[in-house]
Short mmCIF file of C-alpha atoms in Angstrom, two decimals:
data_model
loop_
_atom_site.label_atom_id
_atom_site.label_comp_id
_atom_site.label_asym_id
_atom_site.label_seq_id
_atom_site.Cartn_x
_atom_site.Cartn_y
_atom_site.Cartn_z
CA MET A 694 24.36 11.37 6.23
CA THR A 695 22.06 9.84 3.42
CA THR A 696 23.04 9.20 -0.57
CA THR A 697 20.98 12.02 -1.90
CA GLU A 698 24.66 14.17 -0.47
CA PRO A 699 28.10 13.17 -1.28
CA ARG A 700 30.00 10.85 0.65
CA THR A 701 32.87 12.66 2.58
CA VAL A 702 36.34 11.33 2.34
CA LEU A 703 35.58 10.18 6.75
CA ASP A 704 32.98 8.64 5.40
CA TYR A 705 35.02 5.47 3.12
CA GLY A 706 35.15 2.88 5.13
CA LYS A 707 31.56 2.91 6.55
CA PRO A 708 28.56 0.83 4.79
CA ASP A 709 27.03 2.96 2.71
CA PRO A 710 24.01 3.71 3.15
CA ARG A 711 22.09 3.34 -0.25
CA ASP A 712 23.65 -0.25 -0.16
CA LEU A 713 23.05 -0.84 3.30
CA THR A 714 19.25 -0.32 3.27
CA TYR A 715 19.11 -1.72 -1.02
CA LYS A 716 20.59 -5.34 0.84
CA TYR A 717 17.53 -5.34 3.98
CA GLU A 718 14.97 -4.13 1.45
CA LEU A 719 15.43 -7.64 -0.67
CA ARG A 720 15.29 -9.56 2.61
CA ARG A 721 12.73 -8.46 4.32
CA ALA A 722 10.70 -7.83 0.98
CA VAL A 723 10.65 -12.08 1.52
CA ALA A 724 8.99 -11.83 4.39
CA ALA A 725 6.40 -8.87 3.89
CA GLY A 726 4.89 -10.43 0.79
CA ILE A 727 4.69 -13.61 3.34
CA ILE A 728 2.93 -10.78 5.34
CA GLU A 729 0.53 -9.57 2.28
CA THR A 730 -1.51 -13.04 2.37
CA ALA A 731 -2.49 -13.07 5.56
CA ALA A 732 -4.27 -9.03 5.20
CA GLY A 733 -4.87 -10.13 1.26
CA THR A 734 -5.67 -13.55 1.53
CA PHE A 735 -5.94 -16.25 4.60
CA LEU A 736 -7.24 -14.67 7.88
CA LEU A 737 -10.51 -13.70 6.56
CA LEU A 738 -10.18 -17.24 5.25
CA ILE A 739 -9.79 -18.47 8.51
CA ALA A 740 -12.08 -16.12 10.19
CA VAL A 741 -14.78 -17.68 7.66
CA ARG A 742 -14.41 -21.21 6.61
CA HIS A 743 -12.14 -22.24 10.96
CA PHE A 744 -14.42 -20.35 12.79
CA GLN A 745 -17.52 -19.75 10.67
CA ALA A 746 -16.98 -15.93 12.19
CA GLY A 747 -20.05 -13.28 12.76
CA ALA A 748 -20.11 -10.55 10.11
CA THR A 749 -19.02 -8.25 13.54
CA LEU A 750 -15.39 -10.44 13.54
CA LYS A 751 -14.78 -9.93 9.76
CA ALA A 752 -15.44 -6.16 9.75
CA PHE A 753 -12.63 -5.90 12.46
CA ILE A 754 -10.14 -7.99 10.43
CA ALA A 755 -10.61 -6.43 7.10
CA MET A 756 -10.28 -2.72 8.44
CA GLY A 757 -7.30 -3.08 10.21
CA ASN A 758 -5.11 -2.39 7.16
CA ALA A 759 -6.71 0.59 6.71
CA GLY A 760 -7.35 1.55 10.77
CA GLY A 761 -3.75 1.08 10.74
CA LEU A 762 -3.57 4.26 8.05
CA ILE A 763 -6.02 6.52 9.59
CA ALA A 764 -4.01 5.95 12.72
CA THR A 765 -0.50 7.21 11.28
CA PRO A 766 -0.10 11.01 11.44
CA LEU A 767 -0.81 10.08 16.10
CA VAL A 768 2.09 7.64 15.27
CA VAL A 769 4.63 9.54 13.68
CA TYR A 770 3.66 12.33 15.25
CA LEU A 771 4.78 10.36 18.54
CA ILE A 772 7.82 9.30 16.53
CA SER A 773 8.87 12.44 16.30
CA LEU A 774 8.37 13.37 19.80
CA LEU A 775 10.11 11.18 21.15
CA GLY A 776 12.95 11.49 18.94
CA THR A 777 13.08 8.19 17.46
CA ARG A 778 15.10 7.08 14.27
CA ALA A 779 12.49 5.82 11.56
CA ASN A 780 14.21 2.44 10.90
CA ILE A 781 13.61 1.63 15.04
CA ALA A 782 10.12 3.24 15.41
CA ALA A 783 9.12 0.97 11.86
CA ALA A 784 11.45 -2.59 13.63
CA TRP A 785 9.32 -2.04 17.63
CA LEU A 786 5.68 -1.64 15.32
CA THR A 787 6.75 -4.87 13.21
CA PHE A 788 7.78 -6.35 16.47
CA VAL A 789 4.34 -5.55 18.32
CA ALA A 790 2.45 -6.69 14.72
CA GLY A 791 4.42 -10.33 15.66
CA LEU A 792 3.28 -10.24 19.19
CA MET A 793 0.02 -9.72 18.19
CA PHE A 794 0.25 -12.38 15.64
CA THR A 795 1.86 -15.23 17.89
CA ILE A 796 -0.73 -14.50 20.85
CA ALA A 797 -3.35 -15.12 17.63
CA ALA A 798 -1.56 -19.35 17.38
CA ALA A 799 -1.14 -19.34 20.82
CA ILE A 800 -4.51 -19.21 22.01
CA PRO A 801 -7.24 -21.05 19.52
CA ASN A 802 -10.04 -18.50 19.89
CA GLN A 803 -12.44 -16.48 17.14
CA TYR A 804 -12.43 -13.45 19.20
CA VAL A 805 -8.56 -13.76 19.85
CA PHE A 806 -8.20 -14.61 16.91
CA ALA A 807 -9.75 -11.35 15.56
CA PHE A 808 -8.88 -9.05 17.97
CA ALA A 809 -5.22 -9.99 17.82
CA SER A 810 -4.99 -10.10 14.02
CA LEU A 811 -6.78 -6.42 13.69
CA LEU A 812 -4.35 -5.01 16.68
CA GLY A 813 -1.11 -6.68 14.25
CA LEU A 814 -2.48 -5.21 11.36
CA VAL A 815 -3.14 -1.62 12.75
CA SER A 816 0.72 -2.16 14.23
CA VAL A 817 2.33 -2.67 10.52
CA ALA A 818 0.31 -0.24 9.17
CA SER A 819 1.44 2.38 11.07
CA ALA A 820 4.56 2.27 10.44
CA VAL A 821 4.40 2.85 6.43
CA PRO A 822 4.96 6.38 6.56
CA LEU A 823 8.23 5.75 8.13
CA PHE A 824 8.88 3.07 5.22
CA THR A 825 9.29 6.42 3.16
CA GLN A 826 11.37 8.79 5.26
CA ILE A 827 13.79 5.36 4.88
CA TYR A 828 13.52 5.43 1.64
CA GLN A 829 14.26 9.40 1.46
CA ASP A 830 17.40 9.63 3.88
CA ASN A 831 18.83 6.40 2.17
CA TYR A 832 18.00 5.86 -1.96
CA PRO A 833 19.48 8.56 -4.26
CA GLU A 834 16.40 10.48 -5.95
CA HIS A 835 18.40 9.48 -9.85
CA GLU A 836 17.49 5.72 -8.91
CA ARG A 837 14.42 5.55 -5.67
CA GLY A 838 12.15 4.50 -8.09
CA LYS A 839 14.72 2.14 -9.35
CA LEU A 840 15.70 0.52 -5.99
CA PHE A 841 12.14 0.83 -4.45
CA SER A 842 10.38 -1.24 -7.45
CA LYS A 843 13.11 -4.13 -7.25
CA VAL A 844 12.85 -4.89 -3.97
CA MET A 845 8.63 -4.78 -4.89
CA PHE A 846 9.39 -7.44 -7.27
CA VAL A 847 10.57 -9.80 -5.43
CA ARG A 848 7.76 -8.75 -2.73
CA ILE A 849 5.54 -9.41 -5.08
CA PHE A 850 6.86 -13.03 -5.88
CA SER A 851 7.00 -13.92 -2.39
CA ALA A 852 3.51 -13.20 -1.58
CA ALA A 853 2.16 -14.75 -5.28
CA THR A 854 4.40 -18.24 -4.03
CA PHE A 855 3.77 -18.30 -0.76
CA ALA A 856 0.14 -17.94 -1.03
CA TYR A 857 -0.52 -21.11 -3.74
CA LEU A 858 2.31 -22.83 -1.64
CA ALA A 859 0.36 -22.22 2.41
CA GLY A 860 -3.31 -22.18 0.76
CA TRP A 861 -2.07 -25.83 -0.93
CA ALA A 862 -1.02 -27.59 2.34
CA LEU A 863 -4.34 -25.98 4.17
CA ASP A 864 -6.79 -27.48 1.59
CA GLY A 865 -9.16 -29.45 3.69
CA HIS A 866 -7.12 -28.35 6.56
CA LEU A 867 -7.76 -25.78 7.94
CA GLN A 868 -7.62 -27.05 11.50
CA TYR A 869 -3.91 -26.32 10.68
CA TYR A 870 -4.37 -22.84 10.75
CA GLN A 871 -2.21 -22.37 14.32
CA LEU A 872 1.11 -23.50 12.17
CA LEU A 873 0.27 -20.97 9.49
CA MET A 874 -0.04 -17.27 12.38
CA ALA A 875 3.12 -19.10 13.39
CA VAL A 876 4.99 -18.06 10.39
CA PHE A 877 3.42 -15.36 10.00
CA ALA A 878 4.96 -14.47 13.69
CA LEU A 879 7.98 -14.99 12.32
CA ALA A 880 7.69 -13.06 9.16
CA PHE A 881 7.26 -10.34 10.95
CA PHE A 882 9.89 -10.74 13.72
CA TYR A 883 12.44 -10.83 11.30
CA SER A 884 11.38 -8.10 9.04
CA ALA A 885 11.66 -5.80 12.86
CA HIS A 886 15.66 -8.08 12.15
CA CYS A 887 16.21 -6.46 8.89
CA LEU A 888 14.17 -2.90 9.94
CA ARG A 889 16.26 -2.84 13.05
CA ARG A 890 19.79 -2.41 10.12
CA VAL A 891 18.11 -0.06 8.36
CA PRO A 892 20.72 3.21 9.01
CA SER A 893 17.73 5.86 9.38
CA SER A 894 18.10 9.59 11.31
CA PRO A 895 15.08 10.82 13.80
CA LEU A 896 12.06 12.73 12.67
CA ALA A 897 12.28 16.54 12.27
CA THR A 898 10.35 17.31 15.68
CA GLU A 899 6.46 19.05 16.20
CA GLU A 900 6.56 21.93 17.63
CA SER A 901 2.54 21.79 17.68
CA ARG A 902 1.10 19.95 20.76
CA ASN A 903 -1.68 18.98 18.05
CA PRO A 904 -1.47 15.17 16.67
CA LEU A 905 -2.46 16.06 14.11
CA ALA A 906 -0.44 18.66 13.13
CA ALA A 907 0.29 17.98 9.42
CA LEU A 908 -2.96 18.00 7.87
CA ARG A 909 -1.22 21.78 7.59
CA PHE A 910 0.90 21.31 5.04
CA VAL A 911 -2.63 20.49 3.03
CA ARG A 912 -3.70 24.04 3.17
CA ASP A 913 -0.29 25.50 3.30
CA ASP A 914 1.13 23.40 0.46
CA LYS A 915 -1.01 23.80 -3.41
CA THR A 916 0.74 21.18 -5.08
CA PHE A 917 0.82 19.00 -2.42
CA ARG A 918 -2.41 19.16 -2.20
CA MET A 919 -4.06 19.10 -5.69
CA ALA A 920 -2.51 15.85 -5.16
CA LEU A 921 -3.90 14.57 -2.78
CA ILE A 922 -7.84 15.73 -4.30
CA ALA A 923 -6.67 13.90 -7.68
CA TRP A 924 -5.36 10.05 -4.99
CA MET A 925 -8.85 10.72 -3.31
CA LEU A 926 -11.01 10.86 -6.72
CA VAL A 927 -8.91 7.31 -8.57
CA GLY A 928 -8.20 5.33 -4.81
CA LEU A 929 -12.54 5.74 -4.52
CA ALA A 930 -12.58 4.81 -7.59
CA ASN A 931 -11.04 2.12 -7.69
CA LEU A 932 -11.70 0.81 -4.62
CA ILE A 933 -15.10 0.64 -4.91
CA MET A 934 -15.20 -1.42 -8.64
CA LEU A 935 -12.06 -3.99 -6.72
CA PRO A 936 -14.22 -6.27 -4.43
CA LEU A 937 -17.17 -5.66 -7.30
CA ARG A 938 -15.12 -7.91 -9.22
CA ILE A 939 -15.68 -10.44 -7.51
CA GLU A 940 -19.86 -9.93 -7.63
CA TYR A 941 -19.09 -9.61 -11.73
CA LEU A 942 -17.82 -13.32 -12.51
CA GLY A 943 -19.56 -14.85 -9.22
CA ASN A 944 -23.07 -14.25 -9.53
CA GLU A 945 -24.64 -15.66 -12.76
CA LYS A 946 -27.42 -12.84 -12.79
CA TYR A 947 -24.71 -10.92 -14.77
CA GLY A 948 -24.11 -13.31 -17.18
CA VAL A 949 -21.05 -14.12 -17.41
CA LEU A 950 -20.23 -18.05 -19.42
CA LEU A 951 -17.49 -19.85 -20.29
CA HIS A 952 -18.49 -22.11 -23.46
CA GLY A 953 -22.45 -21.21 -21.55
CA GLU A 954 -21.83 -22.49 -18.35
CA PRO A 955 -20.99 -19.89 -15.29
CA LEU A 956 -17.05 -19.55 -14.21
CA SER A 957 -15.44 -21.98 -11.89
CA ALA A 958 -14.07 -20.37 -8.56
CA GLU A 959 -10.41 -21.43 -10.07
CA PHE A 960 -10.91 -19.12 -13.08
CA ILE A 961 -12.19 -16.76 -11.06
CA ALA A 962 -9.23 -16.75 -9.24
CA ILE A 963 -7.51 -16.17 -12.02
CA LEU A 964 -8.83 -13.50 -13.50
CA THR A 965 -9.02 -11.78 -10.43
CA GLY A 966 -5.42 -12.87 -8.70
CA VAL A 967 -3.27 -14.30 -11.06
CA ILE A 968 -3.79 -12.70 -14.35
CA PRO A 969 -3.03 -9.62 -12.65
CA ASN A 970 -0.38 -10.58 -10.65
CA VAL A 971 1.38 -11.73 -13.19
CA ALA A 972 1.26 -8.38 -15.26
CA ARG A 973 1.91 -6.68 -12.29
CA LEU A 974 5.46 -8.44 -10.96
CA LEU A 975 6.49 -8.30 -14.73
CA MET A 976 5.48 -4.54 -15.42
CA SER A 977 7.12 -2.98 -12.43
CA PRO A 978 10.31 -2.36 -12.83
CA LEU A 979 9.52 -0.58 -15.34
CA TRP A 980 7.36 1.37 -13.31
CA GLY A 981 10.10 1.32 -11.62
CA ARG A 982 12.52 3.26 -14.23
CA LEU A 983 9.66 5.17 -15.86
CA PHE A 984 9.42 6.80 -11.40
CA ASP A 985 13.10 8.34 -11.85
CA LYS A 986 12.55 10.21 -14.93
CA VAL A 987 9.74 11.01 -16.25
CA ASN A 988 6.96 14.20 -14.88
CA PHE A 989 5.81 12.71 -11.56
CA PHE A 990 1.90 14.06 -12.87
CA ALA A 991 2.95 12.95 -15.99
CA LEU A 992 3.72 9.88 -14.93
CA ARG A 993 0.41 9.80 -12.67
CA ILE A 994 -1.81 10.56 -15.21
CA CYS A 995 -0.91 7.52 -17.44
CA ILE A 996 -1.52 5.34 -14.26
CA ASN A 997 -4.45 5.81 -13.46
CA ILE A 998 -5.71 6.52 -17.80
CA GLY A 999 -4.21 2.74 -17.36
CA PHE A 1000 -6.91 2.16 -14.47
CA ALA A 1001 -9.62 4.18 -16.24
CA VAL A 1002 -9.23 1.46 -19.10
CA ALA A 1003 -9.11 -1.71 -17.10
CA ILE A 1004 -12.19 -0.38 -15.65
CA VAL A 1005 -14.63 -0.37 -18.74
CA THR A 1006 -12.73 -3.55 -20.26
CA PHE A 1007 -13.41 -5.32 -17.33
CA PHE A 1008 -16.61 -4.71 -16.99
CA THR A 1009 -17.98 -3.38 -20.54
CA GLY A 1010 -16.97 -5.65 -22.82
CA ASN A 1011 -18.95 -9.49 -21.77
CA SER A 1012 -16.16 -11.55 -23.92
CA LEU A 1013 -13.54 -13.50 -22.39
CA VAL A 1014 -11.22 -11.43 -24.40
CA GLY A 1015 -12.37 -8.65 -22.32
CA LEU A 1016 -12.26 -10.15 -19.17
CA ILE A 1017 -8.65 -11.02 -19.54
CA ALA A 1018 -7.40 -7.48 -21.36
CA GLY A 1019 -8.89 -5.82 -18.51
CA ALA A 1020 -7.23 -7.93 -16.14
CA ILE A 1021 -4.08 -7.49 -17.47
CA ILE A 1022 -4.62 -3.06 -18.01
CA PHE A 1023 -5.67 -3.68 -14.05
CA GLY A 1024 -2.34 -5.33 -13.36
CA ILE A 1025 0.37 -2.63 -15.61
CA SER A 1026 -1.99 0.00 -13.46
CA ASN A 1027 -1.54 -1.91 -10.15
CA ALA A 1028 2.29 -2.08 -10.93
CA GLY A 1029 2.87 1.65 -11.01
CA GLY A 1030 0.71 2.46 -8.49
CA ASP A 1031 2.47 0.18 -6.39
CA VAL A 1032 5.27 2.89 -6.95
CA ALA A 1033 3.78 5.87 -7.40
CA TRP A 1034 1.54 5.51 -4.31
CA SER A 1035 4.62 4.72 -1.66
CA LEU A 1036 6.94 6.95 -3.19
CA TRP A 1037 5.35 9.97 -4.76
CA VAL A 1038 5.68 12.49 -1.42
CA THR A 1039 9.83 12.17 -2.17
CA LYS A 1040 8.69 14.61 -5.10
CA VAL A 1041 7.34 17.13 -3.22
CA ALA A 1042 7.56 17.25 0.21
CA PRO A 1043 10.35 18.63 1.79
CA PRO A 1044 12.92 16.10 2.93
CA HIS A 1045 13.24 15.53 7.01
CA ARG A 1046 9.00 16.19 6.44
CA VAL A 1047 8.22 13.03 3.86
CA ALA A 1048 6.72 10.73 6.96
CA HIS A 1049 4.66 13.85 7.55
CA TYR A 1050 4.16 14.69 4.39
CA MET A 1051 3.22 10.99 4.22
CA SER A 1052 1.46 10.50 7.36
CA VAL A 1053 -1.53 12.63 5.83
CA HIS A 1054 -1.41 10.78 2.48
CA THR A 1055 -1.92 7.07 4.18
CA PHE A 1056 -4.79 9.01 7.06
CA LEU A 1057 -6.72 10.22 3.55
CA THR A 1058 -6.15 6.27 2.26
CA GLY A 1059 -7.83 4.32 5.66
CA LEU A 1060 -10.83 7.11 5.48
CA ARG A 1061 -10.98 5.45 2.00
CA GLY A 1062 -10.27 2.36 2.59
CA ILE A 1063 -13.04 2.47 5.03
CA ALA A 1064 -15.53 4.02 3.28
CA ALA A 1065 -15.38 2.12 -0.28
CA PRO A 1066 -17.16 -0.66 0.37
CA PHE A 1067 -20.01 -0.07 1.49
CA ILE A 1068 -21.17 2.89 -1.13
CA ALA A 1069 -19.65 0.04 -3.89
CA PHE A 1070 -22.50 -2.27 -2.28
CA TYR A 1071 -24.57 0.64 -1.64
CA MET A 1072 -24.06 1.79 -5.21
CA LEU A 1073 -24.85 -1.31 -6.62
CA ASN A 1074 -28.91 -1.35 -4.96
CA THR A 1075 -29.19 1.65 -7.35
CA LEU A 1076 -26.46 1.10 -10.13
CA THR A 1077 -25.98 -1.73 -12.99
CA LEU A 1078 -22.21 -2.54 -13.06
CA LEU A 1079 -21.82 -1.30 -16.58
CA GLN A 1080 -23.05 2.27 -14.39
CA MET A 1081 -20.86 2.13 -11.44
CA GLY A 1082 -18.03 1.08 -14.42
CA LEU A 1083 -19.03 4.41 -16.16
CA LEU A 1084 -19.48 6.62 -13.31
CA THR A 1085 -16.29 5.45 -11.69
CA SER A 1086 -14.47 5.96 -14.80
CA ALA A 1087 -14.89 9.56 -14.80
CA LEU A 1088 -14.36 10.14 -11.31
CA ILE A 1089 -10.59 9.27 -13.23
CA VAL A 1090 -11.05 11.20 -15.68
CA LEU A 1091 -11.51 14.01 -13.37
CA ALA A 1092 -8.56 13.29 -11.55
CA CYS A 1093 -6.56 13.63 -14.79
CA LEU A 1094 -8.21 16.90 -14.87
CA VAL A 1095 -7.56 18.43 -11.73
CA LEU A 1096 -3.43 16.60 -12.01
CA ILE A 1097 -2.88 17.78 -15.55
CA PRO A 1098 -2.23 21.87 -14.64
CA GLU A 1099 0.65 20.59 -11.80
CA ILE A 1100 2.45 18.99 -14.60
CA LYS A 1101 3.42 22.33 -15.69
CA ILE A 1102 3.36 23.16 -12.32
CA TYR A 1103 6.40 21.00 -11.29
CA ALA A 1104 8.37 21.36 -13.83
CA HIS A 1105 9.26 24.38 -12.19
CA ARG A 1106 8.98 23.44 -8.90
CA LYS A 1107 12.40 24.45 -7.45
CA ALA A 1108 11.57 23.61 -3.71
CA PRO A 1109 8.79 22.92 -1.53
CA PRO A 1110 7.19 26.38 0.12
CA GLU A 1111 8.28 26.55 3.60
CA VAL A 1112 5.20 25.29 5.82
CA LYS A 1113 3.72 27.09 8.81
CA GLU A 1114 4.11 25.44 12.05
CA LEU A 1115 1.02 25.56 14.72
CA PRO A 1116 0.87 27.18 17.58
CA ASP A 1117 1.25 24.83 21.05
CA ASP A 1118 -1.76 25.47 21.90
#
């Protein structure tokens, strides 16, 4: 039973799946925030500052999340064949990530550190579609976004707090990085503990022997297909410009100055980290409520417009006001993107196929996550940052145009279309 279905007399006295899921997701959010800082900050910092690692090892660490997302169709396919419940499978994948980080903490070697970090990040990222299936199973449709955004609020706060405290503790003391890796390992283990206590059902069984069978939903479901096209355009635009924010602020050739002087590292961190994340934190609950109440495609267009405005404002303003405004708008839009990216397939997929739909979405996210940085720095050799900002904003506007016809179609969509099963061979 899920909470999207009415409870019967026989259900009273049993824990409500909605309440049980929300309880353990709030607890897991604290650990998830800590884990988020690993991929976002500390693993590469340790590789660069402590190990003085080469480009190859740093690239392995950096591609961990994207590699895990690319693996999601295969992971979901295997889990559906095994008949494992979504929460148990997610718990095992998270536990494996904890084991990898334990190995990285126990063996002070740069190659062990890099490959254990890579495998840990791949393992936990490959569980993402399983989380979405859990939300589909246990959170009622009318408050799914609200509950998710409350959990996300805790996660963002946890990440910001831990990043500050861990950064302060390790400043000048990176030789103690193994203690930090042990903390990450404990966070993974606690996350696995919480996931084991969340109710869920087994994934729908795939009748095809093709591990990429979920890709057929792109062919059979037009709404899903158009949404993925828009996601690809917006995702590429954002991922292309994201690493260039540091380049723009930190490279003196772009002439970004404060009181006639180049920006300090601290002020760059404020513009790229603190301001966007404060805005993201404050606006997350509002986006969650809007997700529950507003036509999804209209909401997605609003988020897209915010990203386009943020890029233009940040990269073309060439003033302190423009930089701060761009950082705030990016944070607000990113808060909406958190909710939309994680939950949108629950709006278009058949309930029993949410994990399979999500695996297609995460697979494509992983592909663009690997491709975008290469595209970004290649484009930077031929275009100015202003031209790149305008070009990526145009991609986002194009994504909005793709979605406009879907607003009316989605409003009249009574149910996702039936999908065709692939033959066994």
